[in-house]
PDB file of C-alpha atoms in Angstrom:
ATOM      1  CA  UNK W   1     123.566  78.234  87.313  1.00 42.00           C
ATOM      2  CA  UNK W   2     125.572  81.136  87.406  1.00 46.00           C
ATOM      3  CA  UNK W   3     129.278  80.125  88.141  1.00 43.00           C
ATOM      4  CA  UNK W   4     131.281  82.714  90.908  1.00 43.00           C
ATOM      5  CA  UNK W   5     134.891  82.368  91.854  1.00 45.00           C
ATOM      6  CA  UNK W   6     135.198  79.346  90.821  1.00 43.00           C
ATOM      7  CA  UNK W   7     132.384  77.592  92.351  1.00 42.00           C
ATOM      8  CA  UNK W   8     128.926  76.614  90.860  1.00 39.00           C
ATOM      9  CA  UNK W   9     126.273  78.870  93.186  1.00 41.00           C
ATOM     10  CA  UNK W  10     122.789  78.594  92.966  1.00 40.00           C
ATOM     11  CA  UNK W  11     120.659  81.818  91.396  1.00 42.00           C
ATOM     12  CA  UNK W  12     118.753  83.222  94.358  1.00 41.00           C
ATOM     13  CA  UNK W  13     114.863  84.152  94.212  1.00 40.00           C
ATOM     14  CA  UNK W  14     113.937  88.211  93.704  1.00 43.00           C
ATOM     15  CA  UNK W  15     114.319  90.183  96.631  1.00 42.00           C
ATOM     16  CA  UNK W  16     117.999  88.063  98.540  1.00 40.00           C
ATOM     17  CA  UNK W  17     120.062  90.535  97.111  1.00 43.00           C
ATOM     18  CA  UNK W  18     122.138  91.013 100.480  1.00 45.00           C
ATOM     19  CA  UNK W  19     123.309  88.507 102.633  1.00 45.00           C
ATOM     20  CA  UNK W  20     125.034  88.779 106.356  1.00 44.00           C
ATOM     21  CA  UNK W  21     128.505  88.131 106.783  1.00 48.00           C
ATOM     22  CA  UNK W  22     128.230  86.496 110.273  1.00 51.00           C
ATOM     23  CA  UNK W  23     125.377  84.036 108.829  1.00 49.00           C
ATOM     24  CA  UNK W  24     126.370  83.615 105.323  1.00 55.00           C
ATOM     25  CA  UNK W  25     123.478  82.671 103.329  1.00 55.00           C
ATOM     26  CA  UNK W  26     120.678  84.712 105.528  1.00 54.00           C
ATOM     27  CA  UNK W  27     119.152  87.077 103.893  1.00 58.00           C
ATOM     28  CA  UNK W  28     118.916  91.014 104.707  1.00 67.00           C
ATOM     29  CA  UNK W  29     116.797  92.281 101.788  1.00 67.00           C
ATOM     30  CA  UNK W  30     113.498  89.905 101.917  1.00 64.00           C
ATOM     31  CA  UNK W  31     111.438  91.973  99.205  1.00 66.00           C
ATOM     32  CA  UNK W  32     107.588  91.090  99.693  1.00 67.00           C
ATOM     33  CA  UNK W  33     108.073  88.178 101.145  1.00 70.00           C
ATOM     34  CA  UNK W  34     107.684  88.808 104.092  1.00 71.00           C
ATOM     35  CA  UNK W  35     106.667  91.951 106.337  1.00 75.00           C
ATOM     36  CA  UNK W  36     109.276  91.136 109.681  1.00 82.00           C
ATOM     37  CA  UNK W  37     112.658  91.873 109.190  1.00 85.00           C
ATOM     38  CA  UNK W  38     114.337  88.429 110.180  1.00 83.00           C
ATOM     39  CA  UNK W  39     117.404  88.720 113.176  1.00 85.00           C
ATOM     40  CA  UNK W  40     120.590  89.314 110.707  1.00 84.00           C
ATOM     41  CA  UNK W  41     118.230  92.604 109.097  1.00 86.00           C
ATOM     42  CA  UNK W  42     117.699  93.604 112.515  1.00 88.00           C
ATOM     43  CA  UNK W  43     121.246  93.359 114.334  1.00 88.00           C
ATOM     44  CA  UNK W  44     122.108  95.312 110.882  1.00 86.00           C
ATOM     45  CA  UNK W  45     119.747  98.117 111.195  1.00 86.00           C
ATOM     46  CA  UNK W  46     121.160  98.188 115.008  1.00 88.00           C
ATOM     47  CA  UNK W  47     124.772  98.703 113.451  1.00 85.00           C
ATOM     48  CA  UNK W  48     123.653 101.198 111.357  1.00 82.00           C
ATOM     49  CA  UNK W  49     121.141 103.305 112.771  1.00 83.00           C
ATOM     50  CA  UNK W  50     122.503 102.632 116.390  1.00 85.00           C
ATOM     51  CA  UNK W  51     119.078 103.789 117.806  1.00 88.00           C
ATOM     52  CA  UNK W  52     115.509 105.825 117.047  1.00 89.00           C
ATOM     53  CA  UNK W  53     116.631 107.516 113.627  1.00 87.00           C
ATOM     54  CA  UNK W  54     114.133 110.655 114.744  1.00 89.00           C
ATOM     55  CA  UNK W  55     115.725 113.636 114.704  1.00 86.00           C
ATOM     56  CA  UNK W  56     116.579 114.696 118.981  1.00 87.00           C
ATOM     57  CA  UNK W  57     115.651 111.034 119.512  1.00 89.00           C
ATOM     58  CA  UNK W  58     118.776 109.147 121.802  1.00 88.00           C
ATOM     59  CA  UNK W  59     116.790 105.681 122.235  1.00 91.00           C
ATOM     60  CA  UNK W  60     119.121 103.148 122.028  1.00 92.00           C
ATOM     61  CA  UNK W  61     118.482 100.156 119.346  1.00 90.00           C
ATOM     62  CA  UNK W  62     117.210  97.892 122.084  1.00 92.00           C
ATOM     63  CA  UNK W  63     114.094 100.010 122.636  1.00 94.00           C
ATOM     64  CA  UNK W  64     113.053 100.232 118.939  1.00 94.00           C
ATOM     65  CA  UNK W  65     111.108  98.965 116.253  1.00 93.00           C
ATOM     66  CA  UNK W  66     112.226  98.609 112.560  1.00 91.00           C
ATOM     67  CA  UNK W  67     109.665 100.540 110.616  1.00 90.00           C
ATOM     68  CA  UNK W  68     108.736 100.551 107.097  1.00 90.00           C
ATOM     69  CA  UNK W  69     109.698 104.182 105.194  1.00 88.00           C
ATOM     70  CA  UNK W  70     107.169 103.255 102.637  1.00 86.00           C
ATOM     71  CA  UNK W  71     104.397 101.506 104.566  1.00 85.00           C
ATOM     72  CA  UNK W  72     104.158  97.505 104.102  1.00 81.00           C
ATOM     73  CA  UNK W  73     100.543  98.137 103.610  1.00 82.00           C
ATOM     74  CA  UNK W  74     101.059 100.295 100.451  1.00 85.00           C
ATOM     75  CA  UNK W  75     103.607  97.801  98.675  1.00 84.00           C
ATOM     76  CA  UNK W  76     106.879  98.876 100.460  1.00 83.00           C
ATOM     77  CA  UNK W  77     109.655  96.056 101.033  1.00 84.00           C
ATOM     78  CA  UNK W  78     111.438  94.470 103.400  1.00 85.00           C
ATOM     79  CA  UNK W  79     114.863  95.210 103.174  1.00 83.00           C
ATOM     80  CA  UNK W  80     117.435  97.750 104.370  1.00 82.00           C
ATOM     81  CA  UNK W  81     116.850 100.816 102.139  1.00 81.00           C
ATOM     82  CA  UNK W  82     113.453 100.734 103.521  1.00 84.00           C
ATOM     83  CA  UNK W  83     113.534  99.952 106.651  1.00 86.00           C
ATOM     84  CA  UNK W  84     115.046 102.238 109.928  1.00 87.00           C
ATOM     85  CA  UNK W  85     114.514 102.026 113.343  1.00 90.00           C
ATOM     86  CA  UNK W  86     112.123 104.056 115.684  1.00 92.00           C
ATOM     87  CA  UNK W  87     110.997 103.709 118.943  1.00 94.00           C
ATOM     88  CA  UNK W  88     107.498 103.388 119.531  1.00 95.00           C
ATOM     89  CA  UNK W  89     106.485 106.853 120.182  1.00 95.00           C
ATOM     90  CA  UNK W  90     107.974 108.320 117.150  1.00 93.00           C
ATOM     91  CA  UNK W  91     106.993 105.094 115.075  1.00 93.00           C
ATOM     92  CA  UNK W  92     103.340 106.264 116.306  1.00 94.00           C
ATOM     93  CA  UNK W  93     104.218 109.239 114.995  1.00 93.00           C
ATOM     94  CA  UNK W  94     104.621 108.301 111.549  1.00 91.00           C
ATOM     95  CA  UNK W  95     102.319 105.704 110.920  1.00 89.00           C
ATOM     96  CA  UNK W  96      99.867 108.470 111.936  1.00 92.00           C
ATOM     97  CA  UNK W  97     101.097 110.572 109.472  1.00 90.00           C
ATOM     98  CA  UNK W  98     102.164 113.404 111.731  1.00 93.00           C
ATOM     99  CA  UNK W  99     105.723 113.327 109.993  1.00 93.00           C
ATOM    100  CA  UNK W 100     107.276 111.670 106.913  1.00 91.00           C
ATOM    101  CA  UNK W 101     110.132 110.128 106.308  1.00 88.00           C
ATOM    102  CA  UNK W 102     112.653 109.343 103.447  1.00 86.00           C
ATOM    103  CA  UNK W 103     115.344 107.279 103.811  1.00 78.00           C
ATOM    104  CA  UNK W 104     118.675 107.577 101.651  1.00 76.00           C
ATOM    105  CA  UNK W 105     120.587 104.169 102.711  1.00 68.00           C
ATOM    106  CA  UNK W 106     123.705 105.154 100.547  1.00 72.00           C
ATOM    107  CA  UNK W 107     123.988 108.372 102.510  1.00 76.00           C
ATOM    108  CA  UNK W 108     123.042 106.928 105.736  1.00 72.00           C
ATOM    109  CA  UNK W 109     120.339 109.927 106.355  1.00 80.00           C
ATOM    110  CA  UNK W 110     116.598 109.905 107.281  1.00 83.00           C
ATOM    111  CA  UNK W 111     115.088 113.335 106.037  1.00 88.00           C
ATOM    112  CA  UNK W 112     111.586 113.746 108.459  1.00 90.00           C
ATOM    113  CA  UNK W 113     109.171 116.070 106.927  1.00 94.00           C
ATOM    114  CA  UNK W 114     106.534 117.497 108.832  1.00 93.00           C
ATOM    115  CA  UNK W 115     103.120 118.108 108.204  1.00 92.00           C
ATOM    116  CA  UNK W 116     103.682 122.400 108.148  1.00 92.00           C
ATOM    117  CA  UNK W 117     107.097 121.334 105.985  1.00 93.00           C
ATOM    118  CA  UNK W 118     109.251 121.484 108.212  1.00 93.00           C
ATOM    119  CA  UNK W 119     112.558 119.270 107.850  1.00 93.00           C
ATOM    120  CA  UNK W 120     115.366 117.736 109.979  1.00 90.00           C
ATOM    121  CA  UNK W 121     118.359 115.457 108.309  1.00 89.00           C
ATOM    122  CA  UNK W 122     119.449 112.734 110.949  1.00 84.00           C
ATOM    123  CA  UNK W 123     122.213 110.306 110.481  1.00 76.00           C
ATOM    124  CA  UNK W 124     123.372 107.077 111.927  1.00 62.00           C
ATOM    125  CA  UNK W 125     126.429 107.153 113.367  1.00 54.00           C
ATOM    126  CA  UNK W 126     128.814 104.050 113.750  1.00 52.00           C
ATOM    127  CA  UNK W 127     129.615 102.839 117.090  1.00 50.00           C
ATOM    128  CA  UNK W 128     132.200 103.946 118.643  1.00 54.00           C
ATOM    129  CA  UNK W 129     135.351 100.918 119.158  1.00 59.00           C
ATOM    130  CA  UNK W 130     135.866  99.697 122.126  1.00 64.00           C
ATOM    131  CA  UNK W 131     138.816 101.430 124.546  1.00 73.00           C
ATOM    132  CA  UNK W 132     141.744  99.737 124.227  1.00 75.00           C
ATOM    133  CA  UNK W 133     143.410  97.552 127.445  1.00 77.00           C
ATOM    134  CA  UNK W 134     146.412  99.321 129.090  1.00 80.00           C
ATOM    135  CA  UNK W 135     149.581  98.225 127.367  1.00 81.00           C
ATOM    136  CA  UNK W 136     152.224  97.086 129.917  1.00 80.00           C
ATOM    137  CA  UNK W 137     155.131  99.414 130.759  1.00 79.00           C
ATOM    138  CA  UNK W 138     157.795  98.158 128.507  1.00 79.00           C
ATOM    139  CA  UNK W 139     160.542  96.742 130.498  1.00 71.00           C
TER     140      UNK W 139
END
């Protein structure tokens, strides 16, 4: 067993790189092992992508789906590098193969590709912070 700040830790299996920081221990990056991105991936791909990643898409995260860049079916993981979210029209969209996507998670960019080559760069953006409460006329 490896041994981190101090503390004996368990090795984890392939694929649990990533874990969240409001459920320590949950995974975000499941590999193969499983095809459903589990709550903590999800609420992560809502802080990231904040909505349908398709470019002159506004559909907020609550109305989409996370969808696989490379397909499940064709040996693509689970985790966030491969994974943004869509909502169901333009996740139709894809899976029939009208436009393809390619996701750089370091960048935070989807580049769609369509099927005449066209291409459109979309990014997440962060939410904005909440406004601040009126401060109190100092007296």
């Amino acid at each position: 067993m490896p041994r981190l700040r101090g503390r004996w830790r368990p090795t984890r299996p392939p694929g649990w790189a990533l874990s969240s920081a409001r459920t320590p221990g949950v995974p975000l990056a499941l590999g193969r092992t499983r095809c459903t991105p589990l709550a903590a991936l999800r609420r992560y791909l809502a802080l990231r992508d904040t909505g349908c990643t398709f470019h002159g898409c506004d559909a907020p995260h609550p109305r989409t789906e996370a969808d696989h860049i490379h397909e499940w079916s064709r040996g693509g993981s689970t985790g966030p590098d491969n994974l943004a979210l869509l909502c169901p029209e333009h996740h139709r969209i894809k899976t029939l193969g009208h436009w393809r996507a390619e996701h750089d998670a370091a960048a935070g960019t989807t580049v769609w590709t369509s099927r005449l080559g066209r291409t459109h760069v979309t990014r997440g953006t962060p939410p904005a912070p909440p406004p601040r409460p009126p401060q109190p006329p100092p007296f």
